[in-house]
C-alpha positions as MATLAB code, in Angstrom:
seq = 'MKTGLKGKHFLCEQDWTNEELNTLMDVASALKMDNLLDTHKYDELLKNKTLFMLFFEESTRTRNAFECGITQLGGHGNYLTPKATQIDHGETPQDTIEVLSRMGHGLGMRNTLVGGHEYMQKLAKYSKIPIYNMQCDLWHPTQSIADLFTIKEKFHNELKGRKFVISWTSAGNYMRPLSMAQSLVTLMPRFGMDVTLAVPSKEFELMPEAMETARKNAEFYGSKFEVCNDMDAACEGADVVYAKGWGPIMAVGDDEKAGVEMINANPGWCVDSRRMALAKNTAIYMHCMPADRGIEVTDEVADSAQSVIYDEAENRMHTIKALMALTMGNIQSRR';
ca = [
     -22.429   -1.530  132.137;
     -24.066   -1.152  135.560;
     -24.425    2.291  137.035;
     -25.709    3.454  140.434;
     -23.391    1.747  142.591;
     -22.694    4.718  144.975;
     -23.011    3.679  148.561;
     -23.169   -0.133  147.722;
     -21.472   -2.521  150.313;
     -18.995   -5.114  149.269;
     -19.179   -7.825  151.896;
     -19.233  -10.902  149.779;
     -18.950  -11.351  145.966;
     -22.439  -12.980  145.836;
     -23.964   -9.616  146.763;
     -22.903   -8.169  143.480;
     -24.259   -9.095  140.057;
     -21.918  -10.215  137.171;
     -22.821   -6.928  135.239;
     -21.877   -5.049  138.554;
     -18.520   -6.982  138.869;
     -17.801   -6.341  135.084;
     -18.337   -2.757  135.460;
     -15.734   -2.901  138.463;
     -13.375   -4.636  135.933;
     -13.731   -2.003  133.121;
     -13.018    0.676  135.774;
     -10.081   -1.017  137.122;
      -8.719   -1.425  133.529;
      -8.977    2.273  133.054;
      -7.285    3.240  136.341;
      -4.526    0.715  135.832;
      -3.844    2.289  132.404;
      -3.899    5.767  133.961;
      -1.447    4.568  136.423;
       0.757    2.852  133.884;
       0.965    6.168  131.808;
       1.052    8.481  134.636;
      -1.465   10.675  133.131;
      -3.100   11.593  136.335;
      -6.477   11.845  134.958;
      -8.354   10.583  138.115;
      -6.207   12.128  140.754;
      -9.229   13.947  142.265;
     -11.783   11.358  141.728;
     -12.101   11.095  145.484;
     -10.712   14.402  146.519;
     -11.407   15.128  150.319;
     -12.971   11.604  150.860;
     -11.765    9.679  153.927;
     -11.524    5.866  153.952;
     -11.575    4.029  157.421;
      -9.376    1.016  157.573;
     -10.172   -1.234  160.617;
      -7.849   -3.860  161.094;
      -8.099   -6.715  163.463;
      -5.041   -8.401  162.142;
      -1.810   -7.143  160.384;
      -1.757   -6.846  156.544;
       0.568   -6.059  153.692;
      -1.142   -6.123  150.341;
      -4.671   -5.296  151.540;
      -3.629   -2.430  153.791;
      -1.472   -0.926  151.060;
      -3.614   -1.399  148.309;
      -6.300    0.428  150.029;
      -4.172    3.144  151.463;
      -2.270    3.900  148.171;
      -5.389    3.664  146.147;
      -7.287    6.228  148.322;
      -4.286    8.463  148.251;
      -3.921    8.208  144.241;
      -7.587    9.116  143.858;
      -7.071   12.218  145.984;
      -8.456   11.223  149.355;
      -7.024    9.941  152.576;
      -6.882    6.850  154.544;
      -7.316    6.406  158.350;
      -5.749    3.332  159.924;
      -7.716    1.917  162.814;
      -7.205   -0.981  165.086;
      -9.704   -2.161  167.903;
      -7.196   -1.231  170.444;
      -6.699    2.275  168.956;
     -10.406    2.775  169.147;
     -13.224    2.231  171.687;
     -13.901   -1.039  170.172;
     -11.770   -2.874  172.523;
     -13.328   -1.165  175.456;
     -16.947   -2.580  174.201;
     -18.283    0.016  171.982;
     -20.913   -1.627  169.684;
     -20.740   -1.824  166.049;
     -23.881    0.429  165.633;
     -22.124    3.252  167.844;
     -19.040    2.816  165.998;
     -20.372    3.137  162.478;
     -23.098    5.954  163.341;
     -20.193    8.266  164.277;
     -17.625    7.400  161.561;
     -20.328    7.637  158.874;
     -20.721   11.084  159.887;
     -17.073   11.835  159.423;
     -15.737    9.752  156.594;
     -17.136    8.124  153.180;
     -16.266    4.516  153.504;
     -15.187    1.775  155.738;
     -12.817   -1.242  155.145;
     -12.415   -4.075  157.862;
     -10.471   -7.166  158.319;
     -11.415   -9.614  160.814;
     -10.650  -13.268  160.164;
     -11.765  -14.277  163.739;
     -14.760  -16.417  164.068;
     -17.579  -13.936  163.897;
     -15.757  -11.624  161.857;
     -18.330  -11.539  158.869;
     -21.346  -11.240  161.376;
     -19.570   -7.962  162.933;
     -19.207   -6.592  159.268;
     -22.892   -7.380  158.527;
     -23.802   -5.262  161.961;
     -21.556   -2.317  160.620;
     -23.457   -2.445  157.277;
     -26.778   -2.478  159.004;
     -26.318    0.763  160.405;
     -23.945    2.359  157.991;
     -24.514    5.300  155.778;
     -21.461    4.591  153.974;
     -20.200    1.706  151.995;
     -18.624   -1.252  153.918;
     -15.657   -3.180  152.439;
     -14.884   -6.803  153.456;
     -11.029   -6.609  153.653;
     -11.250  -10.409  154.598;
     -13.324  -12.154  157.215;
     -13.780  -15.568  158.475;
     -15.966  -16.599  155.371;
     -14.956  -14.449  152.425;
     -12.270  -12.537  150.948;
     -13.825  -10.561  148.380;
     -11.293   -7.783  147.607;
      -8.611  -10.495  146.938;
     -10.826  -12.470  144.670;
     -11.845   -9.764  142.347;
      -8.224   -9.045  141.868;
      -7.616  -12.759  141.030;
     -10.643  -12.433  138.481;
      -9.214   -9.394  137.085;
      -5.681  -11.037  136.803;
      -7.189  -14.116  134.951;
      -9.129  -11.996  132.384;
      -5.832  -10.143  131.629;
      -3.790  -13.391  131.145;
      -6.407  -14.975  129.035;
      -7.512  -12.002  127.132;
     -10.884  -12.237  128.504;
     -11.319  -15.872  127.253;
     -12.686  -17.699  130.429;
     -15.182  -20.112  129.289;
     -14.259  -23.575  130.073;
     -10.988  -22.738  131.551;
      -9.945  -25.158  134.143;
      -9.608  -23.396  137.426;
      -7.940  -25.361  140.420;
      -7.959  -24.246  143.809;
      -5.938  -26.548  145.779;
      -5.291  -27.078  149.740;
      -1.544  -27.210  150.614;
       0.205  -28.545  153.618;
       0.955  -25.233  155.407;
       0.738  -26.304  158.964;
       2.122  -23.693  161.048;
      -1.205  -22.424  161.890;
      -4.959  -22.646  160.939;
      -5.551  -20.365  158.019;
      -9.253  -19.147  157.487;
     -11.560  -20.638  154.636;
     -12.198  -17.255  153.200;
     -10.075  -17.211  150.332;
     -10.808  -20.899  149.143;
     -14.575  -19.931  149.584;
     -14.462  -16.831  147.471;
     -12.655  -18.514  144.767;
     -14.995  -21.671  144.166;
     -18.158  -19.396  144.391;
     -16.918  -16.553  142.209;
     -15.104  -18.249  139.483;
     -17.916  -20.403  138.174;
     -19.956  -17.350  137.513;
     -17.549  -16.299  134.807;
     -17.541  -19.438  132.958;
     -14.493  -21.342  134.490;
     -14.680  -24.950  135.463;
     -13.517  -25.106  138.980;
     -11.863  -28.040  140.780;
     -11.300  -28.031  144.568;
      -8.466  -30.289  145.495;
      -8.435  -31.307  148.974;
      -6.839  -34.521  150.735;
      -9.956  -35.596  152.485;
     -13.567  -34.446  153.360;
     -12.173  -32.826  156.576;
     -10.645  -30.151  154.331;
     -13.736  -29.278  152.508;
     -15.200  -25.883  152.638;
     -18.584  -24.798  154.654;
     -21.499  -26.547  153.143;
     -23.226  -23.190  152.345;
     -20.077  -22.444  150.247;
     -19.963  -25.664  148.342;
     -23.665  -25.338  147.500;
     -23.150  -21.824  146.324;
     -20.469  -22.922  144.151;
     -22.491  -26.094  142.663;
     -25.598  -23.693  142.064;
     -23.356  -20.870  140.353;
     -21.814  -23.630  138.202;
     -25.030  -25.019  137.300;
     -26.658  -21.395  136.428;
     -23.715  -20.108  134.419;
     -22.975  -23.278  132.474;
     -19.586  -24.410  134.098;
     -18.541  -27.210  136.522;
     -17.582  -27.444  140.049;
     -16.036  -30.772  141.381;
     -14.002  -31.952  144.323;
     -10.898  -34.047  143.853;
      -8.869  -35.858  146.662;
      -5.704  -36.081  144.466;
      -3.492  -32.853  143.847;
      -1.787  -34.482  140.836;
      -5.301  -35.450  139.212;
      -6.418  -32.018  139.884;
      -3.680  -30.167  138.212;
      -3.801  -32.136  134.955;
      -4.767  -30.020  132.072;
      -5.457  -26.927  134.248;
      -5.286  -23.298  132.974;
      -4.988  -21.883  136.528;
      -3.275  -23.615  139.570;
      -4.175  -21.594  142.640;
      -2.915  -23.350  145.722;
      -3.255  -22.137  149.367;
      -3.679  -23.576  152.650;
      -6.513  -23.657  155.090;
      -7.476  -25.315  158.180;
      -9.922  -28.314  158.562;
     -12.346  -26.097  160.312;
     -15.329  -27.806  159.414;
     -13.923  -30.800  161.430;
     -12.258  -29.200  164.439;
     -13.892  -25.831  164.702;
     -11.297  -23.213  166.226;
      -9.138  -26.154  167.967;
      -5.869  -24.990  166.568;
      -3.820  -27.870  167.955;
      -6.064  -30.448  166.425;
      -6.146  -28.671  163.077;
      -2.509  -28.223  162.880;
      -1.965  -32.044  163.756;
      -4.591  -32.974  160.765;
      -2.660  -30.594  158.341;
       0.486  -32.145  159.207;
      -0.684  -35.453  158.712;
      -0.978  -34.700  154.984;
       2.272  -33.745  153.824;
       3.460  -32.945  150.318;
       0.694  -30.893  149.088;
       2.981  -28.301  147.488;
       3.081  -26.984  143.853;
       6.427  -27.954  142.348;
       7.598  -28.119  138.692;
       6.441  -31.772  138.295;
       2.928  -30.575  139.161;
       2.802  -27.436  136.932;
       4.014  -29.698  134.124;
       0.723  -31.714  134.501;
      -1.008  -28.397  133.732;
      -1.251  -26.889  130.245;
       1.677  -25.329  128.838;
      -0.145  -21.805  129.134;
      -1.169  -22.443  132.642;
      -0.421  -19.752  135.198;
       0.451  -20.234  138.996;
      -1.310  -18.011  141.547;
      -1.301  -17.410  145.189;
      -2.796  -14.565  147.232;
       0.452  -14.208  149.388;
       2.083  -14.620  151.713;
       3.198  -17.978  150.376;
       5.138  -20.428  152.442;
       7.924  -21.071  150.075;
       9.096  -24.598  150.227;
       5.676  -25.782  151.830;
       3.111  -24.283  149.608;
       5.157  -23.777  146.421;
       8.708  -24.102  145.499;
      10.951  -21.253  144.462;
      11.305  -22.783  140.908;
       7.486  -22.333  140.296;
       7.112  -19.013  142.496;
       9.729  -17.348  140.404;
       9.082  -18.876  137.098;
       7.536  -17.302  134.037;
       4.121  -19.164  134.647;
       3.871  -17.417  138.304;
       1.798  -14.122  138.415;
       1.709  -13.695  141.909;
       3.113  -10.307  141.634;
       0.761   -9.122  139.085;
      -1.884  -10.409  141.105;
      -0.726   -8.406  144.160;
      -0.527   -5.239  142.015;
      -3.936   -5.701  140.876;
      -5.335   -5.765  144.364;
      -4.733   -1.803  144.242;
      -6.248   -1.273  140.645;
      -9.405   -3.255  141.628;
      -9.763   -1.804  145.043;
      -9.442    1.724  143.395;
     -12.280    0.895  141.078;
     -14.399   -0.556  143.943;
     -13.827    2.799  145.905;
     -14.571    5.031  142.935;
     -17.778    3.468  142.147;
     -19.162    3.413  145.618;
     -17.563    6.300  147.567;
     -18.262    9.236  145.180;
     -21.001   11.614  146.253;
     -22.496    9.417  148.852;
     -26.125    9.801  149.864;
     -27.665    9.054  152.933;
     -28.844    5.469  153.236;
     -31.751    6.246  155.249;
];
């Protein structure tokens, strides 16, 4: 178990070692059991602590997981937006975080626009309190750790050699960021899972840096990472089917119109009962939500016994509580 995580930022999973992430999982299990039994052992763990929640976009699961989590640990969450602060008027990341660091004890930020991760890095550079990536243009670490926690629960911590499929879907109403897929392909090989990335063509692959990190992690931890251009083939023998849409950003950049046209040119990439039948009988279906029902997944699958989407959503709160408990308590100056 790794101690000494107070004040540590969480901008990308790769910044934390496996030992540190396993510590977070252990703490999340304890907090979840406490919540289940309603024993209130940790109600004052973050008493009088303040979490700033800076959202450039709206949110359901992320905001409520953080806000409910900090409340249950005895603290308070301040909801912020660029418009409701001086950020929209041009205040720099340095000035913003220098001030907030003197008032609160942690800051989470969601910004999936191009440059979102770069902005978070600027905050972290000048921050005296931990910065949490609530999702940016590159990574979604608070979701991926909840996903990992859920998989560990469902397979009783026996992850070695499990086939994890992250598949693109034909969700074409807008271009979703790469962050979710990139977090999954880089994190899951570190815990022994064999990862298959399913995409219709090379244009829908992830950033070269993420692909290379996934390959290196798989090699280091003795697992596998492969790319498949056939969704049926990818689902065969899978233990986990995780299907979510994203835009062909590597091909079109931020050209929304061109990206949507490319997405719509590849219909039929949807998880239905036929594709789930290609996976193992014990396979689970996952999605970070919101899922486009009828486009990304059929109701039959989303509402089936194999679906763990609501467990996954609940685990956002437990893992986020563990993250805050480990990093926000008794903060010492970072400089």
